[in-house]
Short mmCIF file of C-alpha atoms in Angstrom, two decimals:
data_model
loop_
_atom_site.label_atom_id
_atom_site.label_comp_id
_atom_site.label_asym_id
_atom_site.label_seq_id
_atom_site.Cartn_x
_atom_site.Cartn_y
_atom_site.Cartn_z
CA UNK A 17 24.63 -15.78 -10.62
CA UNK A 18 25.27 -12.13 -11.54
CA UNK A 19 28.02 -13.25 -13.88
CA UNK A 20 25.31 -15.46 -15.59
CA UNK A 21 22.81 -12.73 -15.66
CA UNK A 22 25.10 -9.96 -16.82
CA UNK A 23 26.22 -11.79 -19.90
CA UNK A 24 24.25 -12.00 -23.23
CA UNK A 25 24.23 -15.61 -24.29
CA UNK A 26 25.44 -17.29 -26.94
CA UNK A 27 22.95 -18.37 -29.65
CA UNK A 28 23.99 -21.83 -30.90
CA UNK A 29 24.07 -22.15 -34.62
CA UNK A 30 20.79 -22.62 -36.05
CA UNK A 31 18.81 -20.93 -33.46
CA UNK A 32 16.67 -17.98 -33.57
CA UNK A 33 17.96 -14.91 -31.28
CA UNK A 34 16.26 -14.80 -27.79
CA UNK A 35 15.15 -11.94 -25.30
CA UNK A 36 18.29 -11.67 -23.50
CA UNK A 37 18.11 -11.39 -19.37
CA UNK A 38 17.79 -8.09 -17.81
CA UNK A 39 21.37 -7.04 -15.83
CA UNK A 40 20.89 -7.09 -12.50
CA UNK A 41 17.60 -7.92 -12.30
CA UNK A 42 18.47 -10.99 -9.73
CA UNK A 43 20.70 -9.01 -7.22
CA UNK A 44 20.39 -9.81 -3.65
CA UNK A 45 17.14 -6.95 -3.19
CA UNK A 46 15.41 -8.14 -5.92
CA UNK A 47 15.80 -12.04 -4.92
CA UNK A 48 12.64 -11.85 -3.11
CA UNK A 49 9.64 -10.13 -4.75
CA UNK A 50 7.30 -7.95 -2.58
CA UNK A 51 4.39 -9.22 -1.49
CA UNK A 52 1.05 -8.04 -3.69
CA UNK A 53 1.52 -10.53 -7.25
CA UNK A 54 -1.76 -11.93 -7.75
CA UNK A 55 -3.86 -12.73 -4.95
CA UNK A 56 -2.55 -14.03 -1.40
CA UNK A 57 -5.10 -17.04 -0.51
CA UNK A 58 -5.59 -16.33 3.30
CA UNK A 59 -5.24 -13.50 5.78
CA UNK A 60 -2.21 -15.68 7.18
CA UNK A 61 -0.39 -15.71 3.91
CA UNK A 62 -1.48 -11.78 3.48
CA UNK A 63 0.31 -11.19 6.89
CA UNK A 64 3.45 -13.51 6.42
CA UNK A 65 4.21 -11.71 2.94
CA UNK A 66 3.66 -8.24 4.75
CA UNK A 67 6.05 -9.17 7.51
CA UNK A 68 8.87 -10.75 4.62
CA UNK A 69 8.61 -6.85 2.74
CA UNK A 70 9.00 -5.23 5.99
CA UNK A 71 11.67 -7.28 7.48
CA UNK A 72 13.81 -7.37 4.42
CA UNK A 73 13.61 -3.23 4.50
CA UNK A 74 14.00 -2.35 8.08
CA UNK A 75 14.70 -5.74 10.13
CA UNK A 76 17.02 -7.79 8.21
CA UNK A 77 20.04 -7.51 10.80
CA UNK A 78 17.59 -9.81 12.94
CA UNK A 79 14.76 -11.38 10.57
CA UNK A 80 15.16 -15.19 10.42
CA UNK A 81 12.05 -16.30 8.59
CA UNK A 82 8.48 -16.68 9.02
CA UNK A 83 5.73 -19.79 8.64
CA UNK A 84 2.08 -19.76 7.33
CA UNK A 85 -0.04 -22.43 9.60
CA UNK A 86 -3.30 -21.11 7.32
CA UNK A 87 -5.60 -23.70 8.95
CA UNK A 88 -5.08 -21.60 12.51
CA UNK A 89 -4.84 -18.56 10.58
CA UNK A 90 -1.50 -18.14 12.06
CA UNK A 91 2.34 -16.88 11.74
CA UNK A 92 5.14 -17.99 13.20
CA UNK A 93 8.05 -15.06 13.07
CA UNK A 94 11.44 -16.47 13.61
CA UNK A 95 14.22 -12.83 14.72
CA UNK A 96 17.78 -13.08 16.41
CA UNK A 97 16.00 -10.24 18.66
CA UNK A 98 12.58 -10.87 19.65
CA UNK A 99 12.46 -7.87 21.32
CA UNK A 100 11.70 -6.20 18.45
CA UNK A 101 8.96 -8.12 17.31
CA UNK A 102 6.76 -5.58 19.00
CA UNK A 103 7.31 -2.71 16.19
CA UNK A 104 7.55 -5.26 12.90
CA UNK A 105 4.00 -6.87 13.57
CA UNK A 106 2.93 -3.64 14.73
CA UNK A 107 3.84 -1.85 11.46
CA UNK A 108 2.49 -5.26 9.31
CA UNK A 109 -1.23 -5.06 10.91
CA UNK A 110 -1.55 -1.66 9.86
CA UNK A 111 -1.33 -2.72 6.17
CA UNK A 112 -3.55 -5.29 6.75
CA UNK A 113 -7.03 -4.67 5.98
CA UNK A 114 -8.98 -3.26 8.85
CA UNK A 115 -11.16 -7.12 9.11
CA UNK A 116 -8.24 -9.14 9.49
CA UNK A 117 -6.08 -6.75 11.76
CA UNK A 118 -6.92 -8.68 14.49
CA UNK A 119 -8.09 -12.11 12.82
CA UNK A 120 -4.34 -13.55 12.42
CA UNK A 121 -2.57 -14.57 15.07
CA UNK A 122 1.89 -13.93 15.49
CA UNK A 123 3.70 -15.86 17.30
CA UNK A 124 7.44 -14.59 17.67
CA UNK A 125 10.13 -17.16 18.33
CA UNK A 126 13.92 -16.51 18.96
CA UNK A 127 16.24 -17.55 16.04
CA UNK A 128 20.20 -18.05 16.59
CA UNK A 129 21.28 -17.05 13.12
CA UNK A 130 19.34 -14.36 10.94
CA UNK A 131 18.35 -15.16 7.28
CA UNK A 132 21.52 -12.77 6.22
CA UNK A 133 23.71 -14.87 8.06
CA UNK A 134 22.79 -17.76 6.92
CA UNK A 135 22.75 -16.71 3.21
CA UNK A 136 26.68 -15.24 3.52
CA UNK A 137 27.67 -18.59 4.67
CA UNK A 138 25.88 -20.70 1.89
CA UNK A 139 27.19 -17.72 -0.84
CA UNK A 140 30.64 -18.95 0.76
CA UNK A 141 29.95 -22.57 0.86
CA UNK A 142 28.67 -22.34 -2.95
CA UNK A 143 32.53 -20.79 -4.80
CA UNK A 144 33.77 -24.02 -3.25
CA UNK A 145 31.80 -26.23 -3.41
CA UNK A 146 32.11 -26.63 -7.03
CA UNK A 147 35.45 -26.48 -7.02
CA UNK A 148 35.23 -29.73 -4.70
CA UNK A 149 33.11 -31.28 -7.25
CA UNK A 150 35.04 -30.78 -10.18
CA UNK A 151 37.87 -32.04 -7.99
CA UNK A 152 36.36 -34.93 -7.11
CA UNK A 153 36.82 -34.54 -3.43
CA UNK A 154 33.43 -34.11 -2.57
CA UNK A 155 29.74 -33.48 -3.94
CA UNK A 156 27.41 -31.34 -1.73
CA UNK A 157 23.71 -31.88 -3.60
CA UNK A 158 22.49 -29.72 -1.58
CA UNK A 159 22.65 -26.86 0.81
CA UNK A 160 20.02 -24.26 2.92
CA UNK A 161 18.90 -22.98 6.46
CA UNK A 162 17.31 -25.26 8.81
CA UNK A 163 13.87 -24.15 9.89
CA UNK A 164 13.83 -21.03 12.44
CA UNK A 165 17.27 -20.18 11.44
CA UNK A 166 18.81 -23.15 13.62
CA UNK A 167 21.58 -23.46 11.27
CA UNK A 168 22.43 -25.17 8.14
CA UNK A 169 21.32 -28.33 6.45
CA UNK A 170 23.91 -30.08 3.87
CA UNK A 171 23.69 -33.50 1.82
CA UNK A 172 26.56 -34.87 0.05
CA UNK A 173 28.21 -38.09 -0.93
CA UNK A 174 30.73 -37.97 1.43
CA UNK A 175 29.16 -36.58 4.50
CA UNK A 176 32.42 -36.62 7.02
CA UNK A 177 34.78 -35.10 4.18
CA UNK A 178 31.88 -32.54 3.51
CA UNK A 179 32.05 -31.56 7.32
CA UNK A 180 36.01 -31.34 7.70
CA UNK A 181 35.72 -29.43 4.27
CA UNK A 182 33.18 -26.85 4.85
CA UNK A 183 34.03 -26.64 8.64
CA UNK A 184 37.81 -25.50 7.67
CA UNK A 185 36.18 -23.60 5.17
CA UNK A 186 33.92 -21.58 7.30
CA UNK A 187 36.74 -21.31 10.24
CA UNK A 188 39.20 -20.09 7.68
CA UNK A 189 36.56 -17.19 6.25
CA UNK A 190 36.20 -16.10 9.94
CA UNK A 191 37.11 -11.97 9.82
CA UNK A 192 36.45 -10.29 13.61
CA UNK A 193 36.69 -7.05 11.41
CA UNK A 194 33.26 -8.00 9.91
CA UNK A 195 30.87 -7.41 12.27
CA UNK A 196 27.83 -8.51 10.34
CA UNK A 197 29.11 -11.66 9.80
CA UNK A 198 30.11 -14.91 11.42
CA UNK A 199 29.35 -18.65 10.66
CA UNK A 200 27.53 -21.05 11.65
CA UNK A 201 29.00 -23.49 14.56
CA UNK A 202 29.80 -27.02 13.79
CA UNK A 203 27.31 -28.05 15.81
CA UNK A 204 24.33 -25.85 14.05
CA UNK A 205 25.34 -27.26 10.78
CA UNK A 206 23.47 -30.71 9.39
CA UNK A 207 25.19 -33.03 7.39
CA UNK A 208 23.61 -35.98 5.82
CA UNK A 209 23.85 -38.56 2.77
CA UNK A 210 22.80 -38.10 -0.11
CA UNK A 211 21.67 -41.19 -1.26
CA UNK A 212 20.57 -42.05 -4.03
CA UNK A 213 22.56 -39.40 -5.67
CA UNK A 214 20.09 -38.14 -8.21
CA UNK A 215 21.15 -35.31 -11.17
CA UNK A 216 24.15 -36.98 -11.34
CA UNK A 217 23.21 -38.07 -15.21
CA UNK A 218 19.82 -37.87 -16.38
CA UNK A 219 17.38 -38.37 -13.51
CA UNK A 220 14.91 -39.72 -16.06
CA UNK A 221 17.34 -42.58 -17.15
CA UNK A 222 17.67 -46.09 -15.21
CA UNK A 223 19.76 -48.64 -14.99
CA UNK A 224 16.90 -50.51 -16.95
CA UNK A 225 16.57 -48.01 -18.89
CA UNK A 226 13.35 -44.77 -19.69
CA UNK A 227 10.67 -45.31 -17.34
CA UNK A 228 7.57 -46.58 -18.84
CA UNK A 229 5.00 -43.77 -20.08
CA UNK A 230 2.43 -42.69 -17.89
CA UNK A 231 -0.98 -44.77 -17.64
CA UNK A 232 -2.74 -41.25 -18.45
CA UNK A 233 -1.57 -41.10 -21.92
CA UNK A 234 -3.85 -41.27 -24.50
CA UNK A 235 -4.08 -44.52 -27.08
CA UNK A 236 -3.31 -43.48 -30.47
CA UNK A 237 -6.46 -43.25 -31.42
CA UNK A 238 -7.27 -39.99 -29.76
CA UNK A 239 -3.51 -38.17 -29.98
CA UNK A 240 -4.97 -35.68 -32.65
CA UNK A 241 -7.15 -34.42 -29.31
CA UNK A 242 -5.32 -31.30 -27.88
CA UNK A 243 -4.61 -32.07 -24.59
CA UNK A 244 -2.03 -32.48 -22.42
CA UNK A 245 -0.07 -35.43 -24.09
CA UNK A 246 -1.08 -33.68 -27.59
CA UNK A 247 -0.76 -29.67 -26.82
CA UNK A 248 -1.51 -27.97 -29.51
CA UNK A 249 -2.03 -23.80 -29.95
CA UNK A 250 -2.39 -21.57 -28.05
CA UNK A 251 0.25 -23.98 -26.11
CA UNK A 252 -1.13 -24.01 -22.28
CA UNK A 253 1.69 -24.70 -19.55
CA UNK A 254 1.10 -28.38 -17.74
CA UNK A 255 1.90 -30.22 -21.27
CA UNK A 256 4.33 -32.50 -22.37
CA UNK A 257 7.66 -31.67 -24.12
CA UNK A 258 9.67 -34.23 -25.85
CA UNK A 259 12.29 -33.91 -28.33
CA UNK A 260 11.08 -36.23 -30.86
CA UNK A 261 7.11 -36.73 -31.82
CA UNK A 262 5.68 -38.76 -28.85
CA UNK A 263 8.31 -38.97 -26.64
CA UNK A 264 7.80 -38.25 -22.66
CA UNK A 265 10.96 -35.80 -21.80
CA UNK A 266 9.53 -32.90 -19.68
CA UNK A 267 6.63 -30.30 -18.90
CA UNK A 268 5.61 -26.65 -19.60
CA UNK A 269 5.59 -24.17 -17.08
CA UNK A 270 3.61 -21.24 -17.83
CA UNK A 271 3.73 -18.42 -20.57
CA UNK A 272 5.26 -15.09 -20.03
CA UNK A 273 5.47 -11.88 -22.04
CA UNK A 274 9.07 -10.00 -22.48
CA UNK A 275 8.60 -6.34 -23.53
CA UNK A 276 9.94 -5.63 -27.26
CA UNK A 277 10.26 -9.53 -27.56
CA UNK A 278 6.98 -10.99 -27.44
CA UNK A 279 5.67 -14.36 -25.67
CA UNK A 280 7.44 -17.44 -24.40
CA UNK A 281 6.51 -20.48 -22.92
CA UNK A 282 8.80 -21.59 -19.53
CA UNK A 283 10.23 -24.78 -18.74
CA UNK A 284 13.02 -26.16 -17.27
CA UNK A 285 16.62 -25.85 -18.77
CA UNK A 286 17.02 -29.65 -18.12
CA UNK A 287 14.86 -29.88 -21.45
CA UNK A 288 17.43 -28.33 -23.75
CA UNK A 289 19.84 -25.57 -24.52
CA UNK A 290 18.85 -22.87 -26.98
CA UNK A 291 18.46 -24.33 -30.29
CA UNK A 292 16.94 -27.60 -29.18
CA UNK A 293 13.22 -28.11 -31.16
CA UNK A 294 10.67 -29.34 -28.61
CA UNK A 295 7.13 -30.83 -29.56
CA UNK A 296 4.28 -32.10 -27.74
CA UNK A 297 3.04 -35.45 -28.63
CA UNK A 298 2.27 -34.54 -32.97
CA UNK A 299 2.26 -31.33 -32.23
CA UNK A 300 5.46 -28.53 -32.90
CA UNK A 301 5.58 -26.23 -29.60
CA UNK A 302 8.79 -24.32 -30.64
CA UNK A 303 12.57 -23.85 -30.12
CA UNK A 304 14.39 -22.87 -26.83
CA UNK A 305 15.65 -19.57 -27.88
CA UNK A 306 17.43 -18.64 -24.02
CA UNK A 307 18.62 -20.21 -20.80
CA UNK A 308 19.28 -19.39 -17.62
CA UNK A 309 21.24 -21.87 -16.03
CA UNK A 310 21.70 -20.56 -12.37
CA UNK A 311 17.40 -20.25 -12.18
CA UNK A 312 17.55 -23.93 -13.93
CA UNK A 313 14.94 -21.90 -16.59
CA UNK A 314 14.62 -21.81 -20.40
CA UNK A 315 12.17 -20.38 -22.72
CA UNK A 316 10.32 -21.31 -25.95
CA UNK A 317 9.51 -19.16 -28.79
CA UNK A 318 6.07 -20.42 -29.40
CA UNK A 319 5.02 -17.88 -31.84
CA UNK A 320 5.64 -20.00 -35.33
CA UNK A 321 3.33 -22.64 -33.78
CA UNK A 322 0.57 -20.27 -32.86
CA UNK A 323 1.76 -19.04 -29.76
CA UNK A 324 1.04 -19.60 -26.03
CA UNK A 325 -1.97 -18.60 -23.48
CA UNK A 326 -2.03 -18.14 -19.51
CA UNK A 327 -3.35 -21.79 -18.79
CA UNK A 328 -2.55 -24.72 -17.51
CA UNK A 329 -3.68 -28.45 -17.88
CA UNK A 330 -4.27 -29.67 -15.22
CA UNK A 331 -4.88 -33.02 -15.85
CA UNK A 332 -7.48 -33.20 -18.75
CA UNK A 333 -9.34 -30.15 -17.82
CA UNK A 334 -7.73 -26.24 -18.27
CA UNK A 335 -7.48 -23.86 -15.58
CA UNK A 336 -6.52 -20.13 -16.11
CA UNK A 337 -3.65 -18.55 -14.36
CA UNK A 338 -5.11 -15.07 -12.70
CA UNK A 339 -2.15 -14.06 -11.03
CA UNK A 340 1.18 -15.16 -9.15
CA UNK A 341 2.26 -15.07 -5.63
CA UNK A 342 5.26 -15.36 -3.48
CA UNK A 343 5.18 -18.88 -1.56
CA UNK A 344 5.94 -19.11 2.21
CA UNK A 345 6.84 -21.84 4.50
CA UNK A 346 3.98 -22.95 5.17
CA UNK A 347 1.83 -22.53 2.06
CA UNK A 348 0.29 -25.50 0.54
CA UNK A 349 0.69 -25.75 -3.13
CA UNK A 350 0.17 -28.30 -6.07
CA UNK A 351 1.76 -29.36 -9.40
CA UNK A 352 0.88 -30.72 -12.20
CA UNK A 353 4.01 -32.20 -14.32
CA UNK A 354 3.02 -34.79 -16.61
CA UNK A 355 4.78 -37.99 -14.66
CA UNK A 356 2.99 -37.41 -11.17
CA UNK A 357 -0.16 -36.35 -13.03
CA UNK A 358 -1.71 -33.74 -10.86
CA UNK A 359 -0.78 -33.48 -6.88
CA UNK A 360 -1.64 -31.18 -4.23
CA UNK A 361 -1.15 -31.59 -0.22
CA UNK A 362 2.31 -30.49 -0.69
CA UNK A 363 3.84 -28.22 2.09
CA UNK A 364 6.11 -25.18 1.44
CA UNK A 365 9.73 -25.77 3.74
CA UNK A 366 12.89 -23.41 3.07
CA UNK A 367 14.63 -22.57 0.12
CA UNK A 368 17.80 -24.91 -0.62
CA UNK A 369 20.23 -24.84 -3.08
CA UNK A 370 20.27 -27.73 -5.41
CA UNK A 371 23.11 -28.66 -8.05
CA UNK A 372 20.86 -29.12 -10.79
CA UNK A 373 22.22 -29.40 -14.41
CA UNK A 374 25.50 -28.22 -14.15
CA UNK A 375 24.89 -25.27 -11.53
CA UNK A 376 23.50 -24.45 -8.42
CA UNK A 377 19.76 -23.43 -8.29
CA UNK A 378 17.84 -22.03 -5.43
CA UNK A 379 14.94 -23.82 -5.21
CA UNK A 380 11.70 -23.47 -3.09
CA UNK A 381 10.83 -27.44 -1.28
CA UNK A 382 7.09 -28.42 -1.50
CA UNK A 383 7.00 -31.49 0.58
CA UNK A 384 4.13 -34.73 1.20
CA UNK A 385 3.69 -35.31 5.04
CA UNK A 386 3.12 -38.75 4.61
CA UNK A 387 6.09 -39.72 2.75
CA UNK A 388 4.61 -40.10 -0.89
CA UNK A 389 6.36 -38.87 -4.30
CA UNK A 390 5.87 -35.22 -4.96
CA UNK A 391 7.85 -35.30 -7.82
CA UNK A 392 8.92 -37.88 -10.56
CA UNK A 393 10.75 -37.35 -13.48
CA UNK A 394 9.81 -35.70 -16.61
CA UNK A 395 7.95 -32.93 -14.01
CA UNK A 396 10.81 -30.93 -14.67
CA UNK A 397 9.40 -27.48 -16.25
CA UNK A 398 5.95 -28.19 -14.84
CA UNK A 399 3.95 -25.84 -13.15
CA UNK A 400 3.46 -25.49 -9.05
CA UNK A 401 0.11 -23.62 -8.20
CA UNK A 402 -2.13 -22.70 -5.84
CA UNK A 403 -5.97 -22.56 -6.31
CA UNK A 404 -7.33 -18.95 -6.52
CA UNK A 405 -10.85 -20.09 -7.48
CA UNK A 406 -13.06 -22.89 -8.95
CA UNK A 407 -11.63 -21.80 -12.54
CA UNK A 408 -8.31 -19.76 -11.94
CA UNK A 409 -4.70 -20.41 -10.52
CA UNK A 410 -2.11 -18.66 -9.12
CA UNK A 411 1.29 -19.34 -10.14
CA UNK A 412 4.21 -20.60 -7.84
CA UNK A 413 6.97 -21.84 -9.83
CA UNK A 414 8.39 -23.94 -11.95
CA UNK A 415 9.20 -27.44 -10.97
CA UNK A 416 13.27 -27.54 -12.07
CA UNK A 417 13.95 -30.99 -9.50
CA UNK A 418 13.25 -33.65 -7.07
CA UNK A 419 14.22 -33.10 -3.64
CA UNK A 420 13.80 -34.74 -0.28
CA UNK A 421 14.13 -38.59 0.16
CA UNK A 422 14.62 -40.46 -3.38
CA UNK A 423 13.10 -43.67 -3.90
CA UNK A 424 16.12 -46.58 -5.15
CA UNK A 425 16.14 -45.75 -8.98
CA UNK A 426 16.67 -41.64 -8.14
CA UNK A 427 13.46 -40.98 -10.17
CA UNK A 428 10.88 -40.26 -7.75
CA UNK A 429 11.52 -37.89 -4.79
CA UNK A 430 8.95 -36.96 -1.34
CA UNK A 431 9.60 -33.02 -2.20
CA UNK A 432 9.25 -31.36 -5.60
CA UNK A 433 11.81 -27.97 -5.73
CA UNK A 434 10.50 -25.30 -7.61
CA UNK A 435 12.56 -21.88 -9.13
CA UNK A 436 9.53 -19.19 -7.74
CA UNK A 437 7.62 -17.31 -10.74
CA UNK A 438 8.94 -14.02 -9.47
CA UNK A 439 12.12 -15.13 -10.14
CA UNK A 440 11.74 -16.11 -13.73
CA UNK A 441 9.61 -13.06 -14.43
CA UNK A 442 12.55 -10.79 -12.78
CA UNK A 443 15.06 -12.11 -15.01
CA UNK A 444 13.93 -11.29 -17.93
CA UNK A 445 11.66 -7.86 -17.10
CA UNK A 446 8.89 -9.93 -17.86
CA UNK A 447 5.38 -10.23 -16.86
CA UNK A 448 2.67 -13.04 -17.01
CA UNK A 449 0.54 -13.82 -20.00
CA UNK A 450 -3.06 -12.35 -19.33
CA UNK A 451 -5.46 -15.08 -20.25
CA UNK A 452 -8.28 -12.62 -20.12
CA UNK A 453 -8.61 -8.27 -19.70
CA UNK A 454 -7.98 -6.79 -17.19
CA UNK A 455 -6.88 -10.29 -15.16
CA UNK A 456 -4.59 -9.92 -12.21
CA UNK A 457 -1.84 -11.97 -14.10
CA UNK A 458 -1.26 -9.20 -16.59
CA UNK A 459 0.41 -6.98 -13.54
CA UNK A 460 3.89 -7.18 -14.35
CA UNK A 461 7.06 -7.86 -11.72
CA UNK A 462 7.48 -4.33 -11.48
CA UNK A 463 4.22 -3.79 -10.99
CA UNK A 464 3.37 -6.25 -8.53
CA UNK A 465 6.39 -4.60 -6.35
CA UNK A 466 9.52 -6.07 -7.56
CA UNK A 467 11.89 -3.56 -8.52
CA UNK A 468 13.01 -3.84 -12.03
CA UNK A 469 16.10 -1.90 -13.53
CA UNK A 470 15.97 -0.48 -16.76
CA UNK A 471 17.81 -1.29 -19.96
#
């Protein structure tokens, strides 16, 4: 990913020049934004993002992970050494303000295998793992830690040559001279199908052919409405993208401001490289002027077309964004890309690493309990959210995939993966479009805690 980041991409012919990424600004520190964007919905959520910043600065030889149970108001801490438990939720409740000190409840749990550990051994799984695809020998889909840092979860097409393949792997990476490292054993590592194997092609395309429009679209008689099948500006994220007029392709994410650049509208890279023209319904949106391929992200210059806001449709109605937040396992969230409609009751689970358009993405889970579709194609670039009041929203992510359990065709999936907000906004130095004064969204990354190295 640094490789990616580092370089200054190519603009194709015919395409306007682009904010380029800032260096660096996705190295390992920076991965994770502190907690404080926006506004953290419960005390729970206030305490899990406390104990993340702290454990990633002092604990992360023995921090595993933590999960939000908001309902019970509390948080499940996952370390290698509960022992020290003690001091980290010590240190956490005094940053907590003084009426919910005692109001959220920590329980620790042992872990066998800290996040670190878990991370080296996917960053060594991930070099060869395309180099197995491109082979031909295999195709891991996707890869991430198991809940409580129990090990490693992996789907592929070939689940036995996956195992013999990452197992010599792993064995063969073994050095006793590096003490802060050793892999996963066999027997903490999950392999399992993938099946169907979606992202193969274009998820959106069957053997029947494009799925049929959504029943929410308007008739023709009302597509000169602004709305979400007809977006016109100020462009609001939640809207349809298509490469020709009227055509269902994808869905905006949310609209960002890059210093010395100006404002772009996110979506998913899935929706075109730089230079592609994207419309909604009649209406011109813009051209992709940047990708990122490793954060599955692109960006629109929206200006020409009147520019962008910080809103969202939602389904018919608009909702501001007031702010952004780091999710946690745990957290329940909802999205809004224009083939599901509009769905919430979706669960937070572990990030996983997804091969998504040529590369893989770390992506954040959001999960149904009962086994319904979270995600169906054409939510790609859509925006995940969680309510911050009866008006306002705070941003998530951007949907980049299906994950989960697929249904036959490989268009609908029970999870929706998301690429986190922080993580878009780091890339590029940016911050969030401020729909009104003096709203929370206008804080930038650095602003909101993220450390942000200067160009």
């Amino acid at each position: 990913m640094a490789v990616a980041l580092c370089s200054v991409l190519v603009t194709p012919a015919g395409a306007q020049s682009g904010p380029s990424p800032v260096p660096g600004a996705l190295s390992r520190a920076d991965a994770v934004p502190a907690p404080g964007e926006g506004t953290a919905a419960t005390p729970a959520g206030r305490m899990a993002r406390s104990l993340e910043r702290l454990a990633a600065r002092s604990y992360a030889d023995t921090f595993s992970g933590v999960q939000v149970d908001a309902e019970h108001s509390t948080v499940t801490l996952y370390l290698t050494r509960p022992e020290r438990a003690t001091a980290l939720v010590a240190e956490a409740r005094r940053e907590a303000p003084a009426g919910e000190r005692a109001g959220v409840r920590v329980v620790v749990k042992a872990a066998k295998y800290s996040r670190g550990q878990l991370e080296a051994a996917m960053d060594r799984i991930k070099g060869s793992a395309e180099s197995w695809r491109r082979s031909g020998e295999v195709a891991i889909d996707e890869f991430g830690p198991l809940d409580g840092g129990a090990g490693l979860r992996i789907t592929a097409d070939r689940p036995a040559v996956a195992a013999a393949l990452v197992g010599r792997l792993l064995d063969e990476r073994r050095n006793p001279d590096e003490t802060h490292w050793y892999a996963p054993a066999a027997a903490d590592i999950r392999f399992e199908e993938a099946h169907p194997a979606p992202d193969r092609d274009d998820p959106r395309r069957t053997a029947g052919g494009r799925a049929a429009a959504p029943s929410a679209a308007p008739s023709a008689a009302r597509e000169a409405v602004p709305s979400r099948w007809n977006d016109n500006a100020p462009h609001f994220g939640g809207a349809i993208l298509s490469k020709t007029r009227h055509e269902f392709w994808c869905t905006s994410g949310f609209a960002m401001d890059v210093p010395g650049w100006g404002r772009y509208m996110v979506t998913s890279g899935r929706c075109g490289s730089p230079g592609t023209y994207l419309y909604s319904g009649f209406n011109d949106v813009g051209q992709i002027v940047n990708e990122l391929p490793d954060i599955d992200t692109a960006i629109i210059d929206t200006a020409p077309t009147g520019g962008s806001a910080g809103r969202l449709w939602r389904l018919d109605d608009q909702k501001s964004y007031v702010g952004w937040v780091t999710s946690q396992p745990g957290d329940q969230v909802c999205q809004t890309g224009v083939r599901t409609g509009y769905r919430c009751e979706m669960y937070v689970g572990q990030p996983q690493r997804k091969w998504v358009n040529g590369a893989y993405v770390t992506l954040t889970p959001a999960c149904t309990r009962d086994g319904s579709a979270a995600y169906a194609a054409d939510d790609e670039g859509g925006p995940v959210f969680s309510w911050a009041s009866a008006y306002g929203v705070n941003s998530h992510g951007m949907i980049s995939s299906g994950m989960g359990t697929w249904d036959s065709s490989g268009t609908a999936a029970t999870c929706v993966g998301y690429v986190p907000t922080g993580t878009i906004l780091g890339a590029w130095g940016a911050r969030m479009t401020d729909p009104y004064p003096g709203s929370s969204a206008s804080a930038s990354a650095s602003e909101s805690g993220t450390r942000q190295p200067r160009t």
